[in-house]
Amino acid sequence: MNKKYRAMQVVAPGVLEMTERPIPAPAPDEVLIKIEACGVCGADLRDTEKAPQAGQPGRIPGHEIIGYITRKGGRVPDIWQTGQRVGVGRLGGYCQQCKPCRNGLFHLCENQLTPGLSCDGGYAEYVVMRHTALIAIPAELSSVHAAPILCAGTATFNALRHAGARAGDRVAVLGMGGLGHMAVQYARHMGFEVTVIARGREKERTAFQLGAHHYIDALSEDAAACLKEDGSVDLILATAADSETLSALLPALAPRGKVVLLGTGRTPLQIMPGMMIGAERSLAGSFVSTPAQTERALHFSHLFQTLPVTEQLPFERANEALSRLKMGKVRYRMVLTMNQDN
């Protein structure tokens, strides 16, 4: 093993630079992972915009990490073995002691680490991580396909699973980006009638190829009216941060229909309480899931071949990857690769 590893660190808001660091030794409850692939997520853009702390090494972004355990601490359970391929998503390991953890809500842990934000992430050749963050990766999935499922995949998969909709219900997916293109596939294979709502016609063909039954261009059509014409919609999965469009869609919800929020934004929703109360409609948020639930998403993805559409770049070109993402040019998930020759 080399004594140093390479990583892309934040040196200024939105700017990454290659650095070399000593390979860290894992603490008793940690593992050292040799990284093979790391997805690029919209949250990475926000993470990299934070200025480095004075006197501290620049933060290494990335939270869709796939690699192999090379060393493990003394308190790491035997379910994790050296040489095993594992993943780490947005959640960097729960504490097992806070109230949410004691109630089994591990993804809502009050002391959760966040790779790329509160601890170093995956734009690197190595990373150390708490064993409670680890996700087992099915042998049938490539690392490039598995990486985006650890965030975009598990977020949409579990939002659909826990929304209360049943097979045969009508589901509208707002947004056709990194999250939305996964949501369409999962919704189709879960037995829903799927409508995609996006801005423009550019993604219409892909939406149908991935399983959508209907497509609405929010720029040229009244999306709410289109949904109402077909008898309203039981569930709206909002993967895009488009508060204006989403607010206009709320009247298209069927009685007891539900909106689940995944995409974050800074513009508030405009909601008339009477419209929600009178038809018993509801609005909820959904966060990424536990390692065990993410493993279920990975298994489902293998069984039904609900795989992310990816582009790849070597991790040395992380600045280019983030730039393409910021300009909306990625179709549909970017994955950085490293350690490909050893």
CSV table of C-alpha atoms in Angstrom, one decimal:
chain,number,residue,atom,x,y,z
A,1,MET,CA,0.0,0.0,0.0
A,2,ASN,CA,1.3,3.5,-0.9
A,3,LYS,CA,1.9,5.8,2.1
A,4,LYS,CA,0.0,8.6,0.4
A,5,TYR,CA,-3.2,8.9,-1.6
A,6,ARG,CA,-4.5,11.5,-4.0
A,7,ALA,CA,-7.7,13.5,-3.4
A,8,MET,CA,-9.6,16.5,-4.8
A,9,GLN,CA,-10.1,19.0,-2.0
A,10,VAL,CA,-11.9,22.3,-1.8
A,11,VAL,CA,-9.5,25.2,-1.9
A,12,ALA,CA,-12.0,28.0,-2.5
A,13,PRO,CA,-15.7,28.1,-2.9
A,14,GLY,CA,-16.6,26.0,-6.0
A,15,VAL,CA,-12.9,25.2,-6.7
A,16,LEU,CA,-11.2,21.8,-6.2
A,17,GLU,CA,-7.5,21.1,-6.4
A,18,MET,CA,-5.5,17.8,-6.4
A,19,THR,CA,-3.7,17.1,-3.2
A,20,GLU,CA,-1.7,14.2,-1.6
A,21,ARG,CA,-2.3,13.1,2.0
A,22,PRO,CA,-1.0,10.3,4.2
A,23,ILE,CA,-3.3,7.2,4.0
A,24,PRO,CA,-5.2,7.3,7.3
A,25,ALA,CA,-5.5,4.5,9.8
A,26,PRO,CA,-9.1,3.6,10.7
A,27,ALA,CA,-10.3,4.1,14.3
A,28,PRO,CA,-11.7,1.1,16.2
A,29,ASP,CA,-15.2,1.6,14.7
A,30,GLU,CA,-14.0,2.6,11.2
A,31,VAL,CA,-12.9,1.0,8.0
A,32,LEU,CA,-10.4,2.2,5.3
A,33,ILE,CA,-12.0,2.0,1.9
A,34,LYS,CA,-10.0,1.9,-1.4
A,35,ILE,CA,-12.4,3.8,-3.7
A,36,GLU,CA,-13.4,2.7,-7.2
A,37,ALA,CA,-16.2,5.1,-8.1
A,38,CYS,CA,-18.0,8.1,-6.6
A,39,GLY,CA,-21.1,9.7,-8.0
A,40,VAL,CA,-21.5,13.4,-8.4
A,41,CYS,CA,-24.7,14.8,-6.8
A,42,GLY,CA,-26.4,18.2,-6.8
A,43,ALA,CA,-25.6,18.4,-3.0
A,44,ASP,CA,-21.9,18.3,-3.9
A,45,LEU,CA,-22.4,21.7,-5.6
A,46,ARG,CA,-23.6,23.1,-2.3
A,47,ASP,CA,-20.9,21.4,-0.3
A,48,THR,CA,-18.1,22.7,-2.4
A,49,GLU,CA,-19.4,26.3,-2.3
A,50,LYS,CA,-18.6,26.4,1.5
A,51,ALA,CA,-15.3,28.1,2.1
A,52,PRO,CA,-12.5,26.0,3.7
A,53,GLN,CA,-12.0,26.6,7.4
A,54,ALA,CA,-8.9,28.5,8.2
A,55,GLY,CA,-6.0,26.3,9.3
A,56,GLN,CA,-7.9,23.1,8.3
A,57,PRO,CA,-7.2,20.9,5.2
A,58,GLY,CA,-9.7,21.4,2.4
A,59,ARG,CA,-12.8,19.2,2.6
A,60,ILE,CA,-12.9,16.3,0.1
A,61,PRO,CA,-16.4,16.2,-1.4
A,62,GLY,CA,-18.5,13.2,-2.5
A,63,HIS,CA,-21.1,10.9,-1.0
A,64,GLU,CA,-21.9,8.2,-3.5
A,65,ILE,CA,-18.9,6.0,-2.7
A,66,ILE,CA,-18.1,2.5,-3.9
A,67,GLY,CA,-14.9,0.7,-3.0
A,68,TYR,CA,-13.2,-2.2,-1.1
A,69,ILE,CA,-12.4,-2.5,2.5
A,70,THR,CA,-8.6,-2.6,2.9
A,71,ARG,CA,-8.3,-2.3,6.7
A,72,LYS,CA,-10.8,-2.4,9.6
A,73,GLY,CA,-10.8,-1.3,13.2
A,74,GLY,CA,-11.0,-3.6,16.1
A,75,ARG,CA,-14.6,-2.9,16.9
A,76,VAL,CA,-15.9,-3.4,13.4
A,77,PRO,CA,-18.3,-6.4,13.3
A,78,ASP,CA,-17.5,-9.5,11.4
A,79,ILE,CA,-20.2,-8.8,8.8
A,80,TRP,CA,-17.6,-6.5,7.2
A,81,GLN,CA,-14.5,-8.1,5.9
A,82,THR,CA,-11.3,-7.0,4.3
A,83,GLY,CA,-11.7,-7.2,0.5
A,84,GLN,CA,-15.4,-6.8,0.6
A,85,ARG,CA,-17.0,-4.3,-1.8
A,86,VAL,CA,-19.1,-1.7,0.1
A,87,GLY,CA,-20.8,1.6,-0.4
A,88,VAL,CA,-21.3,4.8,1.5
A,89,GLY,CA,-24.1,7.3,0.8
A,90,ARG,CA,-25.0,10.7,2.2
A,91,LEU,CA,-25.2,9.3,5.7
A,92,GLY,CA,-21.7,8.8,7.1
A,93,GLY,CA,-22.6,6.6,10.0
A,94,TYR,CA,-25.1,6.8,12.9
A,95,CYS,CA,-24.1,7.0,16.5
A,96,GLN,CA,-26.4,4.3,17.9
A,97,GLN,CA,-27.0,6.3,21.1
A,98,CYS,CA,-29.3,9.3,20.3
A,99,LYS,CA,-33.1,9.2,20.6
A,100,PRO,CA,-33.7,8.6,16.9
A,101,CYS,CA,-31.2,5.8,16.9
A,102,ARG,CA,-32.7,4.2,19.9
A,103,ASN,CA,-36.1,4.2,18.1
A,104,GLY,CA,-34.6,2.6,15.0
A,105,LEU,CA,-34.6,5.8,13.0
A,106,PHE,CA,-30.9,5.5,12.1
A,107,HIS,CA,-31.2,7.8,9.0
A,108,LEU,CA,-32.4,10.6,11.3
A,109,CYS,CA,-29.5,10.2,13.8
A,110,GLU,CA,-28.7,13.5,15.5
A,111,ASN,CA,-25.0,12.8,15.3
A,112,GLN,CA,-24.8,11.5,11.8
A,113,LEU,CA,-21.7,12.3,9.8
A,114,THR,CA,-22.1,13.7,6.3
A,115,PRO,CA,-19.4,12.7,3.8
A,116,GLY,CA,-18.2,15.7,1.8
A,117,LEU,CA,-19.6,18.1,4.4
A,118,SER,CA,-18.8,17.2,8.0
A,119,CYS,CA,-16.2,14.5,7.1
A,120,ASP,CA,-14.1,13.8,4.0
A,121,GLY,CA,-15.9,12.1,1.1
A,122,GLY,CA,-15.2,10.1,-2.0
A,123,TYR,CA,-13.4,12.3,-4.6
A,124,ALA,CA,-10.3,10.5,-3.5
A,125,GLU,CA,-8.4,7.2,-3.7
A,126,TYR,CA,-9.1,6.3,-0.1
A,127,VAL,CA,-11.5,7.3,2.7
A,128,VAL,CA,-12.1,6.2,6.3
A,129,MET,CA,-15.7,5.8,7.4
A,130,ARG,CA,-17.8,4.5,10.4
A,131,HIS,CA,-18.9,0.9,9.9
A,132,THR,CA,-22.5,2.0,10.6
A,133,ALA,CA,-22.4,3.8,7.3
A,134,LEU,CA,-21.5,0.7,5.2
A,135,ILE,CA,-23.8,-0.7,2.5
A,136,ALA,CA,-23.2,-4.1,1.0
A,137,ILE,CA,-23.1,-3.9,-2.8
A,138,PRO,CA,-24.6,-6.8,-4.9
A,139,ALA,CA,-22.0,-8.6,-7.1
A,140,GLU,CA,-24.3,-8.2,-10.1
A,141,LEU,CA,-24.1,-4.4,-10.1
A,142,SER,CA,-21.1,-2.5,-11.4
A,143,SER,CA,-19.6,0.1,-9.2
A,144,VAL,CA,-20.5,2.8,-11.7
A,145,HIS,CA,-24.2,1.8,-11.7
A,146,ALA,CA,-24.3,1.2,-7.9
A,147,ALA,CA,-22.8,4.6,-6.9
A,148,PRO,CA,-25.8,6.9,-7.9
A,149,ILE,CA,-28.3,4.4,-6.3
A,150,LEU,CA,-26.7,5.2,-2.9
A,151,CYS,CA,-28.3,8.7,-3.0
A,152,ALA,CA,-30.6,9.4,-6.0
A,153,GLY,CA,-31.7,5.8,-6.2
A,154,THR,CA,-32.4,5.1,-2.5
A,155,ALA,CA,-34.1,8.5,-2.0
A,156,THR,CA,-36.7,8.0,-4.8
A,157,PHE,CA,-37.1,4.2,-4.1
A,158,ASN,CA,-37.9,4.7,-0.5
A,159,ALA,CA,-40.1,7.7,-1.0
A,160,LEU,CA,-42.2,5.7,-3.4
A,161,ARG,CA,-42.3,2.7,-1.0
A,162,HIS,CA,-43.4,4.7,2.0
A,163,ALA,CA,-45.8,7.1,0.3
A,164,GLY,CA,-48.8,4.9,0.7
A,165,ALA,CA,-49.6,4.6,-3.0
A,166,ARG,CA,-50.6,1.2,-4.3
A,167,ALA,CA,-50.1,-0.6,-7.6
A,168,GLY,CA,-52.4,0.9,-10.2
A,169,ASP,CA,-52.3,4.3,-8.7
A,170,ARG,CA,-51.4,7.4,-10.7
A,171,VAL,CA,-48.0,8.9,-9.8
A,172,ALA,CA,-46.6,12.1,-11.2
A,173,VAL,CA,-42.9,12.7,-11.1
A,174,LEU,CA,-42.0,16.4,-11.2
A,175,GLY,CA,-38.5,16.8,-12.7
A,176,MET,CA,-36.5,14.5,-15.0
A,177,GLY,CA,-33.0,14.9,-13.7
A,178,GLY,CA,-30.7,12.7,-11.6
A,179,LEU,CA,-33.5,11.9,-9.1
A,180,GLY,CA,-36.4,12.0,-11.5
A,181,HIS,CA,-35.0,9.6,-14.0
A,182,MET,CA,-34.6,7.0,-11.2
A,183,ALA,CA,-38.1,7.7,-9.9
A,184,VAL,CA,-39.6,7.0,-13.2
A,185,GLN,CA,-38.1,3.6,-13.4
A,186,TYR,CA,-38.9,2.6,-9.9
A,187,ALA,CA,-42.5,3.8,-10.2
A,188,ARG,CA,-43.1,1.9,-13.4
A,189,HIS,CA,-41.8,-1.4,-12.0
A,190,MET,CA,-43.8,-0.9,-8.8
A,191,GLY,CA,-46.9,-0.9,-10.8
A,192,PHE,CA,-47.9,2.7,-11.0
A,193,GLU,CA,-49.2,4.7,-13.9
A,194,VAL,CA,-46.4,7.2,-14.4
A,195,THR,CA,-46.6,10.8,-15.6
A,196,VAL,CA,-43.4,12.9,-16.0
A,197,ILE,CA,-43.7,16.7,-15.7
A,198,ALA,CA,-40.6,18.5,-17.0
A,199,ARG,CA,-39.7,21.9,-18.5
A,200,GLY,CA,-39.5,21.5,-22.3
A,201,ARG,CA,-39.6,18.5,-24.7
A,202,GLU,CA,-35.9,17.7,-24.5
A,203,LYS,CA,-36.3,14.8,-22.1
A,204,GLU,CA,-39.6,13.4,-23.4
A,205,ARG,CA,-38.2,10.5,-25.4
A,206,THR,CA,-35.9,9.4,-22.6
A,207,ALA,CA,-38.9,9.6,-20.1
A,208,PHE,CA,-40.9,7.1,-22.3
A,209,GLN,CA,-37.9,4.9,-22.7
A,210,LEU,CA,-37.4,4.7,-19.0
A,211,GLY,CA,-41.0,3.7,-18.4
A,212,ALA,CA,-43.3,6.8,-18.3
A,213,HIS,CA,-46.8,6.4,-19.6
A,214,HIS,CA,-47.4,10.2,-20.1
A,215,TYR,CA,-45.3,13.3,-20.5
A,216,ILE,CA,-46.3,16.9,-19.7
A,217,ASP,CA,-44.2,19.9,-20.8
A,218,ALA,CA,-44.7,22.4,-18.0
A,219,LEU,CA,-43.5,25.3,-20.3
A,220,SER,CA,-46.2,24.8,-23.0
A,221,GLU,CA,-49.0,23.0,-21.1
A,222,ASP,CA,-51.1,23.6,-18.0
A,223,ALA,CA,-49.7,20.6,-16.0
A,224,ALA,CA,-52.5,20.7,-13.4
A,225,ALA,CA,-55.2,20.8,-16.1
A,226,CYS,CA,-53.6,17.9,-17.9
A,227,LEU,CA,-53.5,15.8,-14.8
A,228,LYS,CA,-57.1,16.6,-14.0
A,229,GLU,CA,-58.3,15.6,-17.5
A,230,ASP,CA,-57.2,12.1,-16.7
A,231,GLY,CA,-58.8,12.0,-13.3
A,232,SER,CA,-56.3,13.6,-11.0
A,233,VAL,CA,-53.2,12.0,-9.5
A,234,ASP,CA,-52.7,10.0,-6.3
A,235,LEU,CA,-49.1,10.9,-5.6
A,236,ILE,CA,-46.8,13.7,-6.8
A,237,LEU,CA,-43.1,12.9,-6.2
A,238,ALA,CA,-41.3,16.3,-6.4
A,239,THR,CA,-37.7,15.6,-7.4
A,240,ALA,CA,-37.1,19.1,-8.7
A,241,ALA,CA,-36.8,22.3,-6.7
A,242,ASP,CA,-39.6,24.1,-8.6
A,243,SER,CA,-42.0,25.5,-6.0
A,244,GLU,CA,-44.0,27.5,-8.5
A,245,THR,CA,-44.9,24.5,-10.7
A,246,LEU,CA,-45.5,22.3,-7.6
A,247,SER,CA,-47.8,24.8,-6.0
A,248,ALA,CA,-49.9,25.0,-9.2
A,249,LEU,CA,-50.1,21.2,-9.2
A,250,LEU,CA,-51.6,20.7,-5.8
A,251,PRO,CA,-55.3,21.1,-7.0
A,252,ALA,CA,-54.7,18.1,-9.3
A,253,LEU,CA,-54.2,15.8,-6.3
A,254,ALA,CA,-57.0,13.3,-5.9
A,255,PRO,CA,-58.8,13.2,-2.5
A,256,ARG,CA,-56.3,11.9,0.0
A,257,GLY,CA,-53.6,12.4,-2.5
A,258,LYS,CA,-50.1,13.1,-1.3
A,259,VAL,CA,-47.1,15.2,-2.3
A,260,VAL,CA,-43.6,13.9,-1.3
A,261,LEU,CA,-40.8,16.4,-1.4
A,262,LEU,CA,-37.3,15.4,-2.4
A,263,GLY,CA,-35.8,18.3,-4.3
A,264,THR,CA,-34.8,21.2,-2.0
A,265,GLY,CA,-35.0,24.9,-2.9
A,266,ARG,CA,-35.2,28.4,-1.4
A,267,THR,CA,-38.6,29.4,-2.7
A,268,PRO,CA,-41.6,28.7,-0.4
A,269,LEU,CA,-44.6,26.7,-1.6
A,270,GLN,CA,-47.9,28.5,-2.0
A,271,ILE,CA,-50.6,26.4,-0.3
A,272,MET,CA,-54.3,27.1,0.4
A,273,PRO,CA,-55.1,25.2,3.6
A,274,GLY,CA,-58.7,24.7,2.7
A,275,MET,CA,-57.7,22.9,-0.5
A,276,MET,CA,-55.6,20.5,1.6
A,277,ILE,CA,-58.1,20.1,4.4
A,278,GLY,CA,-61.3,19.6,2.3
A,279,ALA,CA,-59.9,16.6,0.4
A,280,GLU,CA,-57.6,15.4,3.1
A,281,ARG,CA,-54.6,15.9,0.9
A,282,SER,CA,-51.1,15.8,2.5
A,283,LEU,CA,-47.6,17.1,2.0
A,284,ALA,CA,-44.5,15.3,3.3
A,285,GLY,CA,-40.8,15.3,3.1
A,286,SER,CA,-38.6,12.3,2.6
A,287,PHE,CA,-35.0,11.8,3.4
A,288,VAL,CA,-32.4,9.3,2.2
A,289,SER,CA,-32.7,5.9,3.9
A,290,THR,CA,-30.8,3.6,6.2
A,291,PRO,CA,-28.0,1.3,4.9
A,292,ALA,CA,-30.4,-1.7,5.2
A,293,GLN,CA,-33.1,0.1,3.1
A,294,THR,CA,-30.5,1.2,0.6
A,295,GLU,CA,-29.4,-2.4,0.2
A,296,ARG,CA,-33.1,-3.2,-0.7
A,297,ALA,CA,-33.0,-0.5,-3.3
A,298,LEU,CA,-29.8,-1.9,-4.8
A,299,HIS,CA,-31.4,-5.4,-4.9
A,300,PHE,CA,-34.5,-4.1,-6.6
A,301,SER,CA,-32.4,-2.2,-9.1
A,302,HIS,CA,-30.6,-5.5,-10.0
A,303,LEU,CA,-33.8,-7.5,-10.2
A,304,PHE,CA,-35.6,-5.1,-12.5
A,305,GLN,CA,-32.6,-3.4,-14.1
A,306,THR,CA,-33.6,0.0,-12.9
A,307,LEU,CA,-30.2,1.5,-13.4
A,308,PRO,CA,-29.0,5.1,-13.6
A,309,VAL,CA,-28.0,6.6,-16.9
A,310,THR,CA,-24.5,7.6,-16.3
A,311,GLU,CA,-21.5,9.6,-17.7
A,312,GLN,CA,-18.0,8.9,-16.4
A,313,LEU,CA,-14.9,11.0,-15.8
A,314,PRO,CA,-11.7,10.3,-14.0
A,315,PHE,CA,-11.8,11.9,-10.6
A,316,GLU,CA,-8.9,14.2,-11.5
A,317,ARG,CA,-11.5,16.0,-13.7
A,318,ALA,CA,-13.9,16.6,-10.8
A,319,ASN,CA,-14.0,20.4,-11.5
A,320,GLU,CA,-15.3,19.6,-15.0
A,321,ALA,CA,-17.9,17.2,-13.7
A,322,LEU,CA,-19.2,19.8,-11.2
A,323,SER,CA,-19.3,22.5,-13.9
A,324,ARG,CA,-21.3,20.2,-16.3
A,325,LEU,CA,-23.7,19.5,-13.4
A,326,LYS,CA,-24.1,23.1,-12.6
A,327,MET,CA,-24.9,24.0,-16.2
A,328,GLY,CA,-27.5,21.1,-16.4
A,329,LYS,CA,-25.5,19.2,-19.0
A,330,VAL,CA,-25.2,15.9,-17.3
A,331,ARG,CA,-27.5,13.1,-18.5
A,332,TYR,CA,-28.4,11.9,-15.9
A,333,ARG,CA,-25.7,11.1,-13.3
A,334,MET,CA,-22.0,11.7,-13.4
A,335,VAL,CA,-19.7,9.2,-11.9
A,336,LEU,CA,-16.0,9.8,-11.1
A,337,THR,CA,-13.7,6.8,-11.3
A,338,MET,CA,-10.4,6.1,-9.5
A,339,ASN,CA,-8.0,3.2,-8.8
A,340,GLN,CA,-8.9,1.7,-12.1
A,341,ASP,CA,-5.5,0.3,-12.8
A,342,ASN,CA,-4.7,-1.4,-9.4
